[in-house]
Short mmCIF file of C-alpha atoms in Angstrom, two decimals:
data_model
loop_
_atom_site.label_atom_id
_atom_site.label_comp_id
_atom_site.label_asym_id
_atom_site.label_seq_id
_atom_site.Cartn_x
_atom_site.Cartn_y
_atom_site.Cartn_z
CA MET W 1 6.42 28.92 -7.85
CA GLU W 2 8.33 25.78 -8.13
CA LYS W 3 10.44 24.54 -5.18
CA ASN W 4 13.77 23.29 -5.54
CA ALA W 5 14.35 19.46 -4.31
CA LEU W 6 17.33 17.38 -3.50
CA LEU W 7 17.92 13.59 -3.95
CA MET W 8 20.57 11.96 -1.69
CA LEU W 9 21.35 8.34 -2.09
CA GLU W 10 22.70 6.29 0.73
CA ASP W 11 26.22 6.42 -0.49
CA GLY W 12 26.14 10.30 -0.51
CA LYS W 13 25.59 10.96 -4.19
CA THR W 14 23.27 13.74 -4.72
CA PHE W 15 20.94 15.25 -7.56
CA THR W 16 19.30 18.62 -7.68
CA GLY W 17 15.99 19.14 -9.41
CA LYS W 18 12.39 20.68 -8.98
CA ASN W 19 9.63 19.55 -6.55
CA PHE W 20 6.26 18.13 -7.78
CA GLY W 21 3.64 16.61 -6.06
CA CYS W 22 3.86 17.29 -2.26
CA SER W 23 6.66 19.07 -0.45
CA GLY W 24 8.84 17.70 2.32
CA LYS W 25 10.71 14.64 2.76
CA ALA W 26 10.52 11.02 1.78
CA VAL W 27 12.85 8.13 2.59
CA GLY W 28 12.89 4.76 1.18
CA GLU W 29 14.82 2.21 -1.14
CA VAL W 30 15.29 3.66 -4.64
CA VAL W 31 14.62 1.36 -7.33
CA PHE W 32 14.18 1.85 -11.11
CA ASN W 33 11.13 0.98 -13.14
CA THR W 34 11.62 0.47 -16.92
CA SER W 35 8.11 0.75 -17.95
CA MET W 36 7.03 3.47 -20.58
CA THR W 37 3.54 3.85 -19.17
CA GLY W 38 1.43 2.69 -16.07
CA TYR W 39 2.84 5.25 -13.42
CA GLN W 40 -0.58 5.18 -11.81
CA GLU W 41 -0.78 1.37 -11.66
CA LEU W 42 2.79 0.94 -10.16
CA LEU W 43 2.32 3.97 -7.72
CA THR W 44 -0.65 2.24 -6.21
CA ASP W 45 0.88 -1.32 -6.51
CA PRO W 46 1.44 -2.64 -2.53
CA SER W 47 4.70 -4.26 -3.44
CA TYR W 48 6.20 -0.66 -3.76
CA CYS W 49 5.54 -0.04 0.03
CA GLU W 50 8.88 1.78 1.40
CA GLN W 51 10.20 2.37 -1.93
CA ILE W 52 11.08 5.66 -4.17
CA VAL W 53 10.44 4.65 -8.05
CA ASN W 54 12.74 6.12 -10.51
CA MET W 55 11.05 5.87 -13.80
CA THR W 56 13.31 5.44 -16.78
CA TYR W 57 10.85 6.63 -19.24
CA PRO W 58 11.68 10.20 -19.46
CA LEU W 59 8.19 11.84 -19.76
CA ILE W 60 5.68 10.98 -16.99
CA GLY W 61 2.27 12.64 -16.25
CA ASN W 62 1.09 13.36 -19.71
CA TYR W 63 -2.15 11.16 -19.47
CA GLY W 64 -3.26 11.91 -16.13
CA ILE W 65 -4.90 10.04 -13.70
CA ASN W 66 -8.16 8.11 -13.51
CA SER W 67 -10.05 6.28 -10.74
CA LYS W 68 -10.15 2.84 -12.52
CA ASP W 69 -6.56 2.07 -13.12
CA ILE W 70 -5.32 1.56 -9.49
CA GLU W 71 -4.08 -1.64 -7.73
CA SER W 72 -5.03 -0.55 -4.33
CA LYS W 73 -7.00 2.38 -2.58
CA LYS W 74 -4.06 4.61 -2.37
CA ILE W 75 -0.63 5.53 -3.43
CA GLN W 76 2.02 2.88 -1.86
CA ALA W 77 5.21 4.16 -2.91
CA LYS W 78 7.26 6.64 -0.79
CA GLY W 79 8.38 8.96 -3.63
CA LEU W 80 8.66 9.45 -7.38
CA ILE W 81 11.65 10.61 -9.52
CA VAL W 82 11.07 11.55 -13.02
CA ARG W 83 13.35 13.38 -15.81
CA GLU W 84 10.45 15.42 -16.99
CA TYR W 85 7.04 15.97 -15.28
CA SER W 86 4.22 17.08 -17.69
CA LYS W 87 1.86 19.47 -16.09
CA THR W 88 -0.44 19.35 -19.08
CA TYR W 89 -2.27 15.95 -19.38
CA SER W 90 -4.66 14.60 -21.97
CA ASN W 91 -6.67 11.54 -21.98
CA TRP W 92 -10.42 10.81 -22.41
CA ARG W 93 -10.45 9.02 -19.18
CA ALA W 94 -8.22 11.39 -16.94
CA GLU W 95 -9.83 12.92 -13.86
CA LYS W 96 -6.99 14.72 -12.44
CA SER W 97 -3.26 15.27 -12.97
CA LEU W 98 -0.67 13.17 -11.45
CA GLU W 99 0.53 16.02 -9.15
CA GLN W 100 -2.77 16.49 -7.61
CA TYR W 101 -2.89 13.02 -6.93
CA MET W 102 0.35 12.80 -5.24
CA GLU W 103 -0.80 15.74 -3.37
CA ASP W 104 -3.92 13.98 -1.99
CA TYR W 105 -1.65 11.35 -0.78
CA ARG W 106 1.09 13.47 0.49
CA ILE W 107 3.70 11.92 -1.82
CA VAL W 108 6.94 13.74 -2.65
CA GLY W 109 8.26 14.05 -6.24
CA ILE W 110 11.53 15.21 -8.00
CA SER W 111 11.80 16.19 -11.56
CA GLU W 112 14.46 17.60 -13.85
CA VAL W 113 17.21 15.03 -12.67
CA ASP W 114 19.32 12.60 -14.85
CA THR W 115 17.08 9.59 -14.24
CA ARG W 116 19.20 7.52 -16.63
CA GLN W 117 22.31 8.52 -14.40
CA ILE W 118 20.30 7.34 -11.52
CA THR W 119 19.43 4.14 -12.91
CA ARG W 120 23.06 3.35 -13.92
CA HIS W 121 24.23 4.20 -10.51
CA ILE W 122 21.76 1.81 -8.71
CA ARG W 123 22.46 -0.98 -11.59
CA ASP W 124 26.31 -0.63 -10.68
CA LYS W 125 26.13 -0.03 -7.04
CA GLY W 126 23.13 -1.73 -6.12
CA ALA W 127 19.57 -0.82 -4.67
CA MET W 128 20.16 1.64 -1.83
CA LYS W 129 18.30 3.81 0.41
CA GLY W 130 17.46 7.55 -0.57
CA ILE W 131 15.71 10.54 0.63
CA ILE W 132 14.05 13.44 -1.43
CA SER W 133 13.92 16.64 0.31
CA THR W 134 12.50 20.10 -0.29
CA GLY W 135 12.84 21.43 3.13
CA THR W 136 16.70 21.39 3.56
CA ASP W 137 19.82 20.93 1.58
CA ASP W 138 21.86 20.06 4.63
CA ASP W 139 23.88 17.04 3.51
CA LEU W 140 24.60 15.91 6.93
CA ALA W 141 21.23 16.26 8.19
CA LEU W 142 20.00 14.30 5.29
CA LYS W 143 22.72 11.64 5.75
CA GLU W 144 21.55 11.13 9.44
CA MET W 145 17.88 10.60 8.43
CA LEU W 146 18.99 8.07 5.78
CA ASP W 147 21.29 6.01 8.09
CA ALA W 148 18.47 5.92 10.77
CA HIS W 149 15.94 4.47 8.32
CA PRO W 150 15.79 0.75 8.31
CA ASP W 151 17.05 -1.56 5.58
CA MET W 152 14.65 -3.37 3.56
CA GLU W 153 16.21 -6.65 4.57
CA GLY W 154 14.71 -8.32 7.62
CA ARG W 155 11.55 -5.88 7.72
CA ASP W 156 7.81 -7.21 7.72
CA LEU W 157 6.24 -4.74 5.22
CA VAL W 158 3.02 -7.16 4.61
CA SER W 159 1.85 -6.03 8.01
CA MET W 160 1.79 -2.45 6.38
CA VAL W 161 -0.16 -3.36 3.44
CA THR W 162 -2.53 -6.41 3.96
CA CYS W 163 -6.37 -5.96 4.48
CA LYS W 164 -7.44 -5.31 8.15
CA ARG W 165 -10.55 -7.83 8.02
CA PRO W 166 -11.91 -10.30 5.50
CA TYR W 167 -13.84 -9.17 2.71
CA LEU W 168 -15.63 -10.80 -0.29
CA PHE W 169 -14.04 -9.27 -3.60
CA ASN W 170 -17.19 -9.92 -5.90
CA PRO W 171 -20.19 -10.85 -3.80
CA LYS W 172 -22.87 -10.26 -6.68
CA LYS W 173 -20.86 -12.40 -9.28
CA GLU W 174 -21.94 -15.67 -10.01
CA TYR W 175 -19.06 -18.16 -9.73
CA LYS W 176 -17.78 -21.69 -10.56
CA TYR W 177 -14.95 -21.63 -7.99
CA ARG W 178 -14.25 -20.28 -4.68
CA ALA W 179 -10.87 -19.23 -3.54
CA VAL W 180 -9.31 -17.75 -0.74
CA VAL W 181 -6.93 -14.97 -1.06
CA LEU W 182 -4.13 -14.64 1.64
CA ASP W 183 -3.63 -10.88 0.98
CA PHE W 184 0.03 -9.99 1.51
CA GLY W 185 -0.45 -6.88 -0.62
CA VAL W 186 -2.60 -8.06 -3.45
CA LYS W 187 -2.99 -5.84 -6.36
CA LEU W 188 -6.52 -5.41 -7.63
CA ASN W 189 -6.05 -6.40 -11.11
CA ILE W 190 -5.12 -10.23 -9.78
CA LEU W 191 -8.52 -10.24 -8.07
CA ARG W 192 -10.03 -8.85 -11.47
CA CYS W 193 -8.53 -11.65 -13.20
CA PHE W 194 -9.65 -14.31 -11.30
CA SER W 195 -13.07 -12.84 -11.09
CA LYS W 196 -13.33 -12.77 -14.93
CA ILE W 197 -12.64 -16.65 -15.20
CA GLY W 198 -15.29 -17.53 -12.52
CA PHE W 199 -13.69 -17.24 -9.10
CA GLN W 200 -15.75 -15.97 -5.95
CA LEU W 201 -12.91 -14.51 -4.04
CA MET W 202 -12.59 -14.14 -0.07
CA VAL W 203 -9.66 -11.83 0.61
CA VAL W 204 -8.18 -12.31 4.09
CA PRO W 205 -5.22 -10.78 6.18
CA GLY W 206 -2.04 -12.23 5.47
CA ASP W 207 -1.62 -13.63 8.95
CA THR W 208 -5.13 -15.28 9.02
CA ASP W 209 -4.93 -18.76 10.83
CA PRO W 210 -4.98 -21.89 8.43
CA ASP W 211 -8.19 -23.32 10.06
CA LYS W 212 -9.93 -20.01 9.33
CA VAL W 213 -8.83 -20.13 5.84
CA LEU W 214 -9.92 -23.59 5.46
CA ALA W 215 -13.41 -22.98 7.28
CA TYR W 216 -14.48 -20.81 4.05
CA LYS W 217 -14.26 -24.26 2.14
CA PRO W 218 -12.26 -22.99 -0.66
CA ASP W 219 -11.72 -24.88 -3.93
CA GLY W 220 -8.17 -23.35 -4.01
CA ILE W 221 -5.99 -20.84 -2.03
CA ILE W 222 -4.01 -17.94 -3.52
CA LEU W 223 -0.91 -16.53 -2.01
CA SER W 224 -0.64 -12.92 -3.23
CA ASN W 225 2.15 -10.61 -4.15
CA GLY W 226 3.42 -8.00 -1.73
CA PRO W 227 6.27 -6.01 -0.72
CA GLY W 228 9.74 -6.60 0.88
CA ASP W 229 11.68 -9.65 2.15
CA PRO W 230 9.82 -12.68 2.44
CA SER W 231 11.98 -14.20 5.04
CA ALA W 232 10.74 -11.43 7.36
CA VAL W 233 7.15 -12.85 7.10
CA GLY W 234 7.81 -15.83 9.35
CA TYR W 235 4.12 -16.21 10.41
CA ALA W 236 2.88 -16.40 6.88
CA VAL W 237 5.45 -19.02 6.31
CA GLU W 238 4.38 -21.32 9.02
CA ASN W 239 0.73 -20.86 8.14
CA ILE W 240 1.38 -21.93 4.56
CA LYS W 241 3.18 -25.06 5.90
CA LYS W 242 -0.47 -25.82 7.39
CA LEU W 243 -2.28 -25.23 4.07
CA ILE W 244 0.02 -27.40 2.04
CA ASN W 245 -1.58 -30.44 0.65
CA LYS W 246 -5.00 -29.37 2.09
CA LYS W 247 -5.87 -27.50 -1.09
CA PRO W 248 -4.62 -26.18 -4.41
CA ILE W 249 -2.38 -23.31 -3.93
CA PHE W 250 -1.32 -20.64 -6.58
CA GLY W 251 1.36 -18.13 -5.64
CA ILE W 252 2.29 -14.89 -7.18
CA CYS W 253 5.58 -13.00 -6.71
CA LEU W 254 5.92 -12.89 -3.05
CA GLY W 255 3.66 -15.76 -2.65
CA HIS W 256 5.85 -17.59 -5.07
CA GLN W 257 8.78 -17.01 -2.46
CA LEU W 258 6.66 -17.86 0.50
CA LEU W 259 5.38 -21.16 -0.41
CA ALA W 260 8.93 -22.32 -1.51
CA LEU W 261 10.25 -21.05 2.07
CA ALA W 262 7.53 -23.13 3.41
CA LEU W 263 9.03 -26.11 1.71
CA GLY W 264 12.42 -25.44 2.74
CA ALA W 265 14.19 -23.26 0.13
CA ARG W 266 15.84 -19.83 0.71
CA THR W 267 15.58 -16.48 -0.64
CA TYR W 268 18.15 -13.53 -1.25
CA LYS W 269 18.34 -9.82 -2.02
CA LEU W 270 18.92 -8.94 -5.71
CA LYS W 271 21.58 -6.45 -6.57
CA PHE W 272 18.84 -3.98 -7.98
CA GLY W 273 15.66 -5.92 -8.23
CA HIS W 274 13.21 -6.48 -11.11
CA HIS W 275 10.82 -3.58 -11.74
CA GLY W 276 9.14 -3.06 -15.01
CA THR W 277 6.95 -4.46 -17.95
CA ASN W 278 9.61 -5.74 -20.51
CA HIS W 279 11.37 -8.69 -18.75
CA PRO W 280 11.89 -11.88 -21.01
CA VAL W 281 11.04 -15.08 -19.16
CA ARG W 282 11.40 -18.34 -20.93
CA ASN W 283 8.46 -20.81 -20.44
CA LEU W 284 10.76 -23.92 -20.04
CA GLU W 285 7.71 -26.38 -20.88
CA THR W 286 6.89 -24.73 -24.19
CA GLY W 287 10.28 -23.22 -24.86
CA LYS W 288 8.29 -19.83 -25.73
CA VAL W 289 9.58 -16.53 -24.38
CA GLU W 290 6.96 -14.66 -22.51
CA ILE W 291 7.41 -10.62 -22.10
CA THR W 292 6.59 -10.25 -18.35
CA ALA W 293 5.83 -7.43 -16.02
CA GLN W 294 7.92 -7.88 -12.61
CA ASN W 295 8.35 -6.12 -9.37
CA HIS W 296 10.42 -7.75 -6.66
CA GLY W 297 13.58 -7.04 -4.85
CA PHE W 298 14.24 -10.54 -3.76
CA SER W 299 14.30 -13.94 -5.43
CA LEU W 300 14.46 -17.70 -4.73
CA ASP W 301 18.08 -19.09 -4.64
CA ILE W 302 17.92 -22.13 -7.19
CA ASP W 303 20.59 -23.98 -5.27
CA SER W 304 18.49 -24.04 -2.36
CA LEU W 305 15.76 -25.93 -4.13
CA ALA W 306 17.67 -29.22 -3.19
CA ALA W 307 16.42 -28.74 0.57
CA ILE W 308 12.74 -29.25 -0.75
CA ARG W 309 12.59 -33.20 -0.25
CA GLU W 310 8.98 -33.72 1.05
CA VAL W 311 7.46 -33.06 -2.53
CA ARG W 312 8.71 -33.15 -6.14
CA TYR W 313 8.95 -30.06 -7.76
CA ARG W 314 9.95 -28.73 -11.29
CA MET W 315 11.14 -25.29 -12.84
CA THR W 316 8.65 -23.88 -15.26
CA HIS W 317 10.04 -20.60 -16.13
CA LEU W 318 13.34 -18.89 -15.95
CA ASN W 319 14.39 -15.36 -16.20
CA LEU W 320 16.71 -14.80 -19.44
CA ASN W 321 18.21 -11.58 -18.13
CA ASP W 322 19.78 -13.12 -15.21
CA ARG W 323 18.86 -16.56 -15.02
CA THR W 324 16.74 -16.27 -11.98
CA LEU W 325 13.91 -18.62 -11.04
CA GLU W 326 10.44 -17.36 -12.44
CA GLY W 327 8.25 -20.26 -11.69
CA LEU W 328 7.75 -23.83 -9.95
CA GLU W 329 5.25 -26.56 -10.09
CA TYR W 330 4.55 -28.92 -7.20
CA PRO W 331 2.50 -31.90 -8.89
CA GLU W 332 1.85 -33.97 -5.68
CA ILE W 333 0.24 -31.28 -3.74
CA GLY W 334 -1.41 -29.38 -6.50
CA ALA W 335 0.59 -26.16 -6.11
CA PHE W 336 2.37 -23.86 -8.75
CA THR W 337 3.77 -20.38 -8.39
CA VAL W 338 5.12 -17.77 -10.66
CA GLN W 339 7.50 -14.62 -9.85
CA TYR W 340 6.15 -12.39 -12.38
CA HIS W 341 2.91 -10.70 -12.60
CA PRO W 342 0.50 -12.61 -15.13
CA GLU W 343 -2.19 -10.15 -14.48
CA VAL W 344 -0.31 -7.31 -16.44
CA GLY W 345 -0.08 -9.08 -19.73
CA PRO W 346 2.45 -6.75 -21.36
CA GLY W 347 3.04 -9.20 -24.12
CA PRO W 348 0.06 -8.18 -24.20
CA HIS W 349 -1.39 -11.45 -23.00
CA ASP W 350 1.60 -13.58 -22.55
CA GLY W 351 0.87 -14.43 -18.74
CA ARG W 352 -2.92 -14.63 -18.64
CA TYR W 353 -2.91 -18.38 -19.44
CA ILE W 354 -1.65 -18.97 -15.85
CA PHE W 355 -5.05 -18.20 -14.39
CA GLU W 356 -6.70 -20.79 -16.41
CA ARG W 357 -3.90 -23.05 -15.46
CA PHE W 358 -5.20 -22.89 -11.75
CA ILE W 359 -8.70 -24.11 -12.87
CA LYS W 360 -7.01 -27.27 -14.41
CA ILE W 361 -5.25 -28.03 -11.03
CA ILE W 362 -8.32 -27.62 -8.98
CA LYS W 363 -10.25 -30.11 -11.13
CA ASN W 364 -7.54 -32.58 -11.14
CA TYR W 365 -6.83 -32.15 -7.38
CA THR W 366 -7.71 -35.26 -5.39
#
């Protein structure tokens, strides 16, 4: 028998629906994702740590779950909100239902709510904390739990998702280049893309000492994606400062923000973040518009780039929805970064050239 479920947002607005997945309570920042497919990838993306995801596409679960399309070893999101959950799934690769997958990791879900209304509310009011509950509809008790839950700003979430010890991602693969990946919450598909073009990848915890990073004698250093507020990961910023101009550097999403912070720029929290696979970004070098996948709640302050005085930089990509910064290159130190996720390729392959670009920078680095 289906259980009732309640979603309460931080401002007191509530939505009633049906529970799927695990029963209980889930508290986190509620964000909306505009992707039509890919619920398995986004649920396992470490960048969704401490977030409840509201899917704008109305039908979720219809192609089930398989063991290949994952971005980490477990579900990272705190909860899932959908308009209609499909109990019946059909795909030749499917191994289990979405509900079973969520139950395996004790993830709470709510369905039969107006996800478009939730999206519009967040778009108008801004991202906010929320709680999904199947155990109580006591508004006062739920509001107290919400108020007690910490905000996203100022929290170090990297420590919750980074690897515990170094590991070699592709030990049996022949390689042309060696890179160290600072794991701030790296997606597996980023590692797959680098491995495919000839990189051997040593993945290390996000707080790894710079001397240990350089001791691996890499051809380049990769700053991965990850969750939360970049300004709260001060240890990573300080370590990156010591790696600048030692080896070529490539940063993705959180890595893009952390390198800029290390050079003197600032970040700020977006009103409702960028979450989806249909965000238009202009390549300022070619003039082409790329359809990108994005997942971040913070952005670099373009005006703060003036504080970067030690090295030259140039903007390479710009978001066409809100004119936020999507890419930077630092020619003098052999570094470049992008805010979006080139490994996803929803265009379908618009961003994949970014990986080859890192090889060119490594070859030209002196």
